[in-house]
Coordinates of C-alpha atoms and ligand atoms in Angstrom, one line a residue:
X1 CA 53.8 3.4 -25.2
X2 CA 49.9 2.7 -26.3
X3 CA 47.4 3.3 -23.6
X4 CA 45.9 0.5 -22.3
X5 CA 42.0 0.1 -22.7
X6 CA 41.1 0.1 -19.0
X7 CA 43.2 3.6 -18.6
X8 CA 41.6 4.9 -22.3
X9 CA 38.0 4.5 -20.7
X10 CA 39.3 5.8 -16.9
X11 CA 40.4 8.9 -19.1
X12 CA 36.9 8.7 -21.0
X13 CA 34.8 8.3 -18.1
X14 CA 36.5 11.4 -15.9
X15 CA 36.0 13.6 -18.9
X16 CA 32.1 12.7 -19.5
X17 CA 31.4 13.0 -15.7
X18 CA 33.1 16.3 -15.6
X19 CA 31.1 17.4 -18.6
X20 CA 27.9 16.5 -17.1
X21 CA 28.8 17.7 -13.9
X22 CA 29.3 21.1 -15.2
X23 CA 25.9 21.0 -17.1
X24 CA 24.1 20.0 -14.2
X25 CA 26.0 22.6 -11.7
X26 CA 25.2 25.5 -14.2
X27 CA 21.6 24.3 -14.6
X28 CA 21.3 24.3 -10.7
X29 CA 19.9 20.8 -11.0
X30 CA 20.4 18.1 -8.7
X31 CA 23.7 16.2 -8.8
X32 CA 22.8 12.0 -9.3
X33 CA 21.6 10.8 -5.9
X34 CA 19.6 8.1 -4.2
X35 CA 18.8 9.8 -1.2
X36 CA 15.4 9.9 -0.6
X37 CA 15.1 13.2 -2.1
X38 CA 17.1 12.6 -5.0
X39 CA 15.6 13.4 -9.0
X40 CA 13.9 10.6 -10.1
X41 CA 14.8 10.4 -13.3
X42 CA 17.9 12.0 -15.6
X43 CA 17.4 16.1 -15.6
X44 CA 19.2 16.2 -18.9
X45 CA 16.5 17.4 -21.2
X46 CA 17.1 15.6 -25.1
X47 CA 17.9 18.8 -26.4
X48 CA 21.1 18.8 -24.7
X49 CA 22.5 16.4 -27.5
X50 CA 25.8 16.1 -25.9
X51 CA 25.3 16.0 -22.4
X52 CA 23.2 13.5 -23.1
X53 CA 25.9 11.8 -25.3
X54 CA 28.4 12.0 -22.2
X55 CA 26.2 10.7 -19.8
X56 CA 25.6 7.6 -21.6
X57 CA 28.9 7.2 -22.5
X58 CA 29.6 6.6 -18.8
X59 CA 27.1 3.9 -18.2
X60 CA 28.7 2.6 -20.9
X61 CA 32.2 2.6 -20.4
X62 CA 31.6 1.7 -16.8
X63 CA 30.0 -0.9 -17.5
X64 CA 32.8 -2.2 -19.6
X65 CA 35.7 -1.4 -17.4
X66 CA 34.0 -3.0 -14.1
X67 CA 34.0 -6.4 -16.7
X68 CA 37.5 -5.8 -17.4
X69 CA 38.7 -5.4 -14.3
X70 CA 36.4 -8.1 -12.7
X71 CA 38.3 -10.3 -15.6
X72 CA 36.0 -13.0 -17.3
X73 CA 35.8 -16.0 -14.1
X74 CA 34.8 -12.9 -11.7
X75 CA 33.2 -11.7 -14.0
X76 CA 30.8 -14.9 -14.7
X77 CA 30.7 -15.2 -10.6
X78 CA 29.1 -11.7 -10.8
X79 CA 26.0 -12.3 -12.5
X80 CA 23.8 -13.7 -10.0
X81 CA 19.7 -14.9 -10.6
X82 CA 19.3 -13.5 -7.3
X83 CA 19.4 -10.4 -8.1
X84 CA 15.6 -10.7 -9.5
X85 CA 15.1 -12.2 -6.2
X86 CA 15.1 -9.3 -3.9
X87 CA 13.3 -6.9 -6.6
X88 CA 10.5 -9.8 -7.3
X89 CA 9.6 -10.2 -3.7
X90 CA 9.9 -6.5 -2.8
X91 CA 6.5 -6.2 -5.5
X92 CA 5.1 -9.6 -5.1
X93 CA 4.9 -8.6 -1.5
X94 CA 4.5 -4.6 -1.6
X95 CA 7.1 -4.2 0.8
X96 CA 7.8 -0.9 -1.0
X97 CA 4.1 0.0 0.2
X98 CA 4.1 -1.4 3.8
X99 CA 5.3 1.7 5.2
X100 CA 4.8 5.9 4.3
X101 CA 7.5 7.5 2.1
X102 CA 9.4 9.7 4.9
X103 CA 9.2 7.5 8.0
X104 CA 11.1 4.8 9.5
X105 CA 9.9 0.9 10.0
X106 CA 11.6 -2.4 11.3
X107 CA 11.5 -5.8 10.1
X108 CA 8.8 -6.9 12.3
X109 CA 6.3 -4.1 11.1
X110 CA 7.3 -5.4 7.5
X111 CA 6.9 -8.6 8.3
X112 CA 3.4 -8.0 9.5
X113 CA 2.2 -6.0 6.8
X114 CA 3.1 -8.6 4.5
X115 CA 2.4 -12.0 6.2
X116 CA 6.0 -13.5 6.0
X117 CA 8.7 -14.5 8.8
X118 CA 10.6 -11.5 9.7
X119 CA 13.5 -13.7 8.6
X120 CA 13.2 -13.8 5.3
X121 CA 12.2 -10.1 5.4
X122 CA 15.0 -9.2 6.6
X123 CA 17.1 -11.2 3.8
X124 CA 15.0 -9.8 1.4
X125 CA 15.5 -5.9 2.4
X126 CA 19.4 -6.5 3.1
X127 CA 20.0 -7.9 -0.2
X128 CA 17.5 -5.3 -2.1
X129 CA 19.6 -2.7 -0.7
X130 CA 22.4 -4.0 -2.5
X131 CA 20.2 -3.3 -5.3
X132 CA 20.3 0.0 -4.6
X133 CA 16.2 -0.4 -3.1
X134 CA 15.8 1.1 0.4
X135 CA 17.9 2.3 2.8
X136 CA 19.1 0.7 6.6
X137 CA 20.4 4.1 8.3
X138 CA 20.5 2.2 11.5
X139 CA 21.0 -1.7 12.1
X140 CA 17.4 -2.5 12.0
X141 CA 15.6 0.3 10.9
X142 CA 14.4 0.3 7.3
X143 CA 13.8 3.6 5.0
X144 CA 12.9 4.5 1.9
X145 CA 16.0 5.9 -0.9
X146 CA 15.0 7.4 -4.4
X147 CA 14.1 3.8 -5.6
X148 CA 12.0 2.4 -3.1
X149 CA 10.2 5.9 -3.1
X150 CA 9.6 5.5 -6.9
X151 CA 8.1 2.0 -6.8
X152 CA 6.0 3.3 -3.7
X153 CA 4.8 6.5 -5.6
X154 CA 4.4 5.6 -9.3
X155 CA 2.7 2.8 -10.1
X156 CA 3.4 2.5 -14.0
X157 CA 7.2 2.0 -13.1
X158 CA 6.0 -0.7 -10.3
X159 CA 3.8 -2.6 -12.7
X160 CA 7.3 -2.5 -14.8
X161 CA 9.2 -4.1 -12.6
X162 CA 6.1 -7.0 -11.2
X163 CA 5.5 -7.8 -14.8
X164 CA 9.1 -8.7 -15.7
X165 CA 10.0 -10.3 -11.6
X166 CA 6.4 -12.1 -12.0
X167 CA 6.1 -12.8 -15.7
X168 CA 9.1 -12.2 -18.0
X169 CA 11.9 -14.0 -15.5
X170 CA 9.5 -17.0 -14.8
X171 CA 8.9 -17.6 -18.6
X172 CA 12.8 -17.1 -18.4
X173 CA 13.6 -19.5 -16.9
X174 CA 11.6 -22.3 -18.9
X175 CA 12.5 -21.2 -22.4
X176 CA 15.2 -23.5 -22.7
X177 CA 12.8 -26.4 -21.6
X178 CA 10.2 -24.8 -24.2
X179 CA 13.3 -24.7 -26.8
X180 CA 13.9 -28.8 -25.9
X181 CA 10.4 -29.7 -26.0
X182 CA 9.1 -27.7 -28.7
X183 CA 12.1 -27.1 -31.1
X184 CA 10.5 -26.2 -34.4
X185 CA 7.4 -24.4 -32.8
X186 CA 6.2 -20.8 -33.9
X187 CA 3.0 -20.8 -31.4
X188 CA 2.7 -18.8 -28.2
X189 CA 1.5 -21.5 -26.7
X190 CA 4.5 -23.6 -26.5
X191 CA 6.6 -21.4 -24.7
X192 CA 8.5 -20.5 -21.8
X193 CA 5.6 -18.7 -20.5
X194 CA 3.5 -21.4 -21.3
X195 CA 5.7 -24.1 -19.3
X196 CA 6.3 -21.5 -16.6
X197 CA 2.5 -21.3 -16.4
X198 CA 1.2 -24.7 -16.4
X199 CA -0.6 -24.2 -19.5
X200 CA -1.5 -24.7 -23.1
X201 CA -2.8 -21.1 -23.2
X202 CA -0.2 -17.9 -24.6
X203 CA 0.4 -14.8 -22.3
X204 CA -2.3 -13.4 -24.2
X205 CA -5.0 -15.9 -23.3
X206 CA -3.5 -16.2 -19.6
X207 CA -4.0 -12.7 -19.4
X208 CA -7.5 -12.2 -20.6
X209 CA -8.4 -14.5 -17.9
X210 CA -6.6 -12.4 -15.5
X211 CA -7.2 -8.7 -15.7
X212 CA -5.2 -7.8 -13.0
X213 CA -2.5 -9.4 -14.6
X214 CA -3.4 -7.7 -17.9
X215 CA -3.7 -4.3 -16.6
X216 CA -0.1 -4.8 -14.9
X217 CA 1.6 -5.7 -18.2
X218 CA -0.5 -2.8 -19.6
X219 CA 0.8 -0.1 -17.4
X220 CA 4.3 -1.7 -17.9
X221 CA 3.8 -1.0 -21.7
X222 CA 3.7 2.5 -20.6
X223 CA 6.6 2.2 -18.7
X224 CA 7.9 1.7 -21.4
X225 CA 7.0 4.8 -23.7
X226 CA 9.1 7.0 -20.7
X227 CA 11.8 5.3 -21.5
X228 CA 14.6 6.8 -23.8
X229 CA 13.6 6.4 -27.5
X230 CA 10.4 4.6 -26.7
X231 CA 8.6 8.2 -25.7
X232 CA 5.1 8.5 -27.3
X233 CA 6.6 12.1 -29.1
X234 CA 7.8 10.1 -31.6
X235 CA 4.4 8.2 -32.8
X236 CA 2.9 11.6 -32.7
X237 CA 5.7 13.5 -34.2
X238 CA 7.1 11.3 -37.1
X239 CA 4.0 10.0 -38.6
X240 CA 2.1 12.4 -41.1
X241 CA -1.0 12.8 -38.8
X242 CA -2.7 15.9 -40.3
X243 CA -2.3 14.6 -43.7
X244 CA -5.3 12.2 -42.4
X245 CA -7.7 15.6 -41.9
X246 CA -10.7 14.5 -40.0
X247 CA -9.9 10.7 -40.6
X248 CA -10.5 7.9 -38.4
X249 CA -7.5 5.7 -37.0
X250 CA -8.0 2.4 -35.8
X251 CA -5.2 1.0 -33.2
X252 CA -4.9 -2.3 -33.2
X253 CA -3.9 -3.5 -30.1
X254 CA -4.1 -0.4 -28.6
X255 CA -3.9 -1.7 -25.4
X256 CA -5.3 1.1 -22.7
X257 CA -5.1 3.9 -25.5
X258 CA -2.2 5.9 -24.3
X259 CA -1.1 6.0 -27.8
X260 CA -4.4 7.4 -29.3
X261 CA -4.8 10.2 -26.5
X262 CA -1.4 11.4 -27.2
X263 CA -1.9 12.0 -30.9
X264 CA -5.8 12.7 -30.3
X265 CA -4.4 15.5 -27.9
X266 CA -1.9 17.1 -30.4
X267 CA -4.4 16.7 -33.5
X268 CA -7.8 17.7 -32.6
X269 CA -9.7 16.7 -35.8
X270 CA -8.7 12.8 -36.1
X271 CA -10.9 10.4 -34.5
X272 CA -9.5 7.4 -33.2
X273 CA -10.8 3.7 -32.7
X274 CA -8.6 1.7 -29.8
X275 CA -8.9 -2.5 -30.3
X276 CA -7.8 -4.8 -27.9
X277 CA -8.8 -8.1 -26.3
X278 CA -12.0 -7.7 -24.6
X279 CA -10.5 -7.9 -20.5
X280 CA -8.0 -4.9 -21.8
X281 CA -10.9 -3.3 -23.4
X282 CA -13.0 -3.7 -20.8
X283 CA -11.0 -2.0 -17.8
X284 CA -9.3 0.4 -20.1
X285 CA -12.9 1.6 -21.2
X286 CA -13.8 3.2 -17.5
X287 CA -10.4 5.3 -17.8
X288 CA -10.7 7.5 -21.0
X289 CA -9.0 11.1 -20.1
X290 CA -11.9 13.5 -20.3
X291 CA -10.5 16.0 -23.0
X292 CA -10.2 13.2 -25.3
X293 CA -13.2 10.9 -24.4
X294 CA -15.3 12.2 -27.3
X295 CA -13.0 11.0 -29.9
X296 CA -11.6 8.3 -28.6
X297 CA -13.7 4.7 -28.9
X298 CA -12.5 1.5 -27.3
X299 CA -13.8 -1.6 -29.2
X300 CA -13.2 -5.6 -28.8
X301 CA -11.7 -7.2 -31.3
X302 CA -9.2 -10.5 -31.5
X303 CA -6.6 -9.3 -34.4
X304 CA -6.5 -13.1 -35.6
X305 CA -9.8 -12.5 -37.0
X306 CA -11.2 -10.6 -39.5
X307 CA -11.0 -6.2 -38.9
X308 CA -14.4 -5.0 -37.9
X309 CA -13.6 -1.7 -38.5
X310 CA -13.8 -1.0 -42.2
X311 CA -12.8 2.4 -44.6
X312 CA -10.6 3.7 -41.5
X313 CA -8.1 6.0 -42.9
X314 CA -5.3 4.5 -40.5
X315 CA -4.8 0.9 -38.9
X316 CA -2.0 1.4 -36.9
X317 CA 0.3 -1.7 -34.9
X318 CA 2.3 -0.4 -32.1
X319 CA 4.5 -3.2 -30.9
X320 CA 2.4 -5.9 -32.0
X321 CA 3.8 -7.6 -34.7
X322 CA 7.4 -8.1 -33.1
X323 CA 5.0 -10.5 -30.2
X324 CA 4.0 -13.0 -33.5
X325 CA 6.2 -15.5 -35.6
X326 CA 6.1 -14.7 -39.2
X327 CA 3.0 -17.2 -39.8
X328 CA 0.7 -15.1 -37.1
X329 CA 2.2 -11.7 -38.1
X330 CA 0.7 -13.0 -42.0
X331 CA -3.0 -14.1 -40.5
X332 CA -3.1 -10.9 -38.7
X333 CA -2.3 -8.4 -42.0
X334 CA -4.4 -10.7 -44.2
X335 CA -7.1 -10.1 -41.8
X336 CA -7.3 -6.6 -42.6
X337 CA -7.3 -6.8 -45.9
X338 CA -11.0 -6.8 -46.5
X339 CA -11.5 -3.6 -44.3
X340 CA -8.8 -1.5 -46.3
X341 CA -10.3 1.4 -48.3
X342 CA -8.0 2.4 -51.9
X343 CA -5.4 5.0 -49.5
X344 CA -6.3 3.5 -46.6
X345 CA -2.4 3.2 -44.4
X346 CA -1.0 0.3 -42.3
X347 CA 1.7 2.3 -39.8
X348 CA 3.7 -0.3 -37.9
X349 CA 5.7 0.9 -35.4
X350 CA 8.2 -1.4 -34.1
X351 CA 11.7 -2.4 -33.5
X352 CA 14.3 -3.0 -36.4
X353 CA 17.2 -5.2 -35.4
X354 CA 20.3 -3.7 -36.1
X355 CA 23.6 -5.1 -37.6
X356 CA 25.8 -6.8 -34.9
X357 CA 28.0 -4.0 -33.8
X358 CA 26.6 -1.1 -35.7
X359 CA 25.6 0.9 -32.8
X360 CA 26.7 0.8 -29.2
X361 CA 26.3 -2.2 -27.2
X362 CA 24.2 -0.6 -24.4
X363 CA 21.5 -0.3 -27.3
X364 CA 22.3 -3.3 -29.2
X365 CA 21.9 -5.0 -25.6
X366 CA 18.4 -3.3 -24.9
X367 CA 17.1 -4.5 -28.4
X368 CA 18.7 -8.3 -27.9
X369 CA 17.2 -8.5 -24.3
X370 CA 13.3 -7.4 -26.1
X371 CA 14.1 -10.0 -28.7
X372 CA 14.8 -13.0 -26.0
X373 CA 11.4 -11.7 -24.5
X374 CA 10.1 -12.0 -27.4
X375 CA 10.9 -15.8 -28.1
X376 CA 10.0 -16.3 -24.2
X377 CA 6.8 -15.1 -24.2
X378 CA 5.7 -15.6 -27.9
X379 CA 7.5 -17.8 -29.9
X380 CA 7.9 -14.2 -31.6
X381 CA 11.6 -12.5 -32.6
X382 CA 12.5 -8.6 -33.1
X383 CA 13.2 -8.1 -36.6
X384 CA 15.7 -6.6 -39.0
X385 CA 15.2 -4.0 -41.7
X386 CA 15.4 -7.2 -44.5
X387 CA 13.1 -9.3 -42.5
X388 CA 10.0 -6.8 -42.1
X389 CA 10.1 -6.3 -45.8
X390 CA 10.0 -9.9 -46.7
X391 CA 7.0 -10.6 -44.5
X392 CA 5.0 -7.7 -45.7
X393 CA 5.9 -9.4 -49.1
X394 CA 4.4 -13.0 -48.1
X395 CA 1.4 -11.2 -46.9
X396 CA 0.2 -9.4 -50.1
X397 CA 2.6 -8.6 -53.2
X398 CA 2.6 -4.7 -52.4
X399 CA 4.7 -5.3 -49.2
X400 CA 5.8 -2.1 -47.6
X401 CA 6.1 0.9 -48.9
X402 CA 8.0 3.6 -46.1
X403 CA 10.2 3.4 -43.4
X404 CA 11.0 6.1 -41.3
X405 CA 13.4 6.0 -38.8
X406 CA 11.7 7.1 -35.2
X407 CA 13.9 6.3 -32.2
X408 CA 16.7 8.6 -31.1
X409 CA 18.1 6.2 -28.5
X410 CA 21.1 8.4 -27.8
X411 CA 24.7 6.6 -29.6
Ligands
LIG501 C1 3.1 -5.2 -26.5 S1 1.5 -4.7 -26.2 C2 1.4 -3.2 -27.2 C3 0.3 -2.3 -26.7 C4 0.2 -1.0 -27.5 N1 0.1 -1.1 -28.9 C5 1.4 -0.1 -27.2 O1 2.0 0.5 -28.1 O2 1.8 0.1 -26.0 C6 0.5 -5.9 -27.2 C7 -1.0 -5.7 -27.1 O3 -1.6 -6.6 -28.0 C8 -2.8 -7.1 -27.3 N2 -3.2 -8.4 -27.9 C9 -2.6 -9.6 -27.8 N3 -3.3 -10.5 -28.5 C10 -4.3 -9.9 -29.1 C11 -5.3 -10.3 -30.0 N4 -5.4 -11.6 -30.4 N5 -6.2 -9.4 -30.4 C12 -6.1 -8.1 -30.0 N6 -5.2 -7.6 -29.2 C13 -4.3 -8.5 -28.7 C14 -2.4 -7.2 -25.9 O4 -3.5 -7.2 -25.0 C15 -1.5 -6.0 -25.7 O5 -2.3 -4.9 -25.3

């Protein structure tokens, strides 16, 4: 008799928790816990390939067999929109700040540190701790777990989570209106974003109005580089960096620099010029680390016109192209054109769409969720291997000339 799939992943899921179980009890490291005190993050350094294998495997096989046995109308009835509820209002109204990491509050002290009815407090905590945010040890009396203690202490992973409640799911939600209204469009005006915001402006523009807003999105970028196969090691370790000697390298849309100061720290003789639209520039300027602030210069500059900087040695786009439809991603190479020196090096770093099926759904889903951002915010798609050639091709007739593959996103 053949095994049916819900016992096959049972069988599969036992086995990888056992394994990792056994790694973590023979490391002495924590056993998975949202207790207040429990690790943070995943102890399993990357080294440990398959440990690290294992424990993905069990996100990922029980994600699949709560589906299965949930059975597709359950199923459906299980994905609610309010989950982003409780997590957008527990940062749009700091509740994971209103009281000290370690104590105990009540309703009524959250609902005067934030200025709303202690009713809808209330709904708001009960159903965030269904989202695994806080903790109610007693009817009534609100404390903080491992996840409410994160938002409250680390304000990169915070900003994450404001940026796509307060941005990302509002432009959401208006992308199929933007789709209806603006069917053939490829600006980032006429978006989701756009309708969400009441605007003809793109995120981009919104933002450089808003620096708060910016600087939010900004630290959620860097969110993003601690995330698994998004870490910064891979900019500085996969990319020929000393070949460049005491070149210059010019990021272009750099953002707050955090890419520049990781490769300025592990090659000491490159000097580094970081672009970005002036209200990035502008805050991001006052926070330069000091062991890197003599070789690292921030600069405004709009990438849809013309590059400033010219006879760098480097121009390098870190996530920038997969925010622009193929006629913006065009302007913005052509507008470096005129800087490049004979040598000089474009280095994009970005996404490339896989196949459908070709590696396992939790990373196909991670790279099909940043391309619907994408089109929400931008107009813009992630691309695959075929289509990033092509449009280096329809910007100038030398179109690209490496790849190398940078992500270990653990399959
Ligand atoms: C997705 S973020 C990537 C940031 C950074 N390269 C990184 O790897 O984290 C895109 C960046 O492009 C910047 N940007 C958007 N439009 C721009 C423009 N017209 N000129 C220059 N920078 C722009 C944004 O401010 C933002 O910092």
């Amino acid at each position: 008799m053949s095994t049916s799939r819900i016992v096959e992943l049972s069988a599969r899921i036992a086995a990888n928790t056992a394994a990792l179980d056994a790694y973590l009890t023979s490391k002495n490291l924590p056993t998975p816990s949202f207790d207040i005190d429990g690790p943070h993050d995943c102890l399993v350094p990357k080294s440990e390939v398959d440990i690290e294998k294992a424990r993905i495997a069990i996100a990922e096989d029980t994600t699949e067999l709560r589906s299965l046995v949930l059975g597709p109308r359950e199923y459906l009835m299980s994905c609610s929109h309010n989950d982003l509820l409780s997590l957008q209002a527990t940062v749009r109204f700091r509740l994971t700040q209103s009281f000290p990491v370690g104590t105990e509050t009540t309703f009524s002290s959250i609902a005067a540190f934030c200025g709303l009815r202690e009713s809808n407090v209330r709904q708001i905590l009960r159903h965030a701790i269904m989202m695994n945010v806080f903790c109610e040890p007693r009817p009534g009396v609100i404390a903080h777990n491992a996840v409410s203690r994160l938002l409250a202490e680390e304000k990169p992973i915070f900003d994450w989570l404001a940026t796509n409640c307060n941005e990302l799911w509002k432009a959401a939600a208006h992308t199929c209106e933007a789709w209806e209204k603006y069917p053939e469009s490829d600006e980032p005006n006429q978006t989701g974003f756009s309708l969400a915001n009441q605007t003809d402006k793109s995120i981009f523009e919104v933002f450089s109005q808003n620096p708060d807003r910016a600087k939010s999105f900004g630290n959620a970028m860097r969110s993003f580089t601690q995330g698994t196969g998004f870490e910064l090691r891979h900019v500085v370790d996969n990319i020929h960096w000393a070949s460049f000697k005491d070149g210059t390298v010019v990021d272009v849309g750099g953002s707050q620099g955090h890419v520049c100061f990781a490769v300025a720290r592990a090659f000491p003789s490159l000097s580094f010029v970081v672009q970005d639209l002036e209200s990035v520039i502008t805050t991001a300027a006052k926070e330069i680390p000091r062991d890197v602030a003599a070789r690292v210069k921030f600069m405004a500059h709009d990438f849809l016109t013309e590059q400033p900087v010219h006879n760098a040695d480097v121009y390098i786009f870190r996530w920038i192209f997969h925010n622009w439809s193929d006629k913006n991603c065009i302007r913005i190479l052509r507008n470096l054109i005129p800087a490049l020196k004979p040598g000089a090096k474009i280095i994009v770093n970005d996404n490339v769409l896989p196949q459908p099926g070709s590696i396992s759904k939790w990373q196909e889903k991670k790279l099909r969720d940043m391309d619907l951002a994408m089109a929400e915010i931008q107009n813009s798609r992630e691309r695959e291997l075929g289509d990033w050639r092509s449009l280096f091709k329809l910007a100038d007739d030398r179109g690209v000339t490496g790849i190398v593959e940078t992500t270990d996103m653990t399959d």
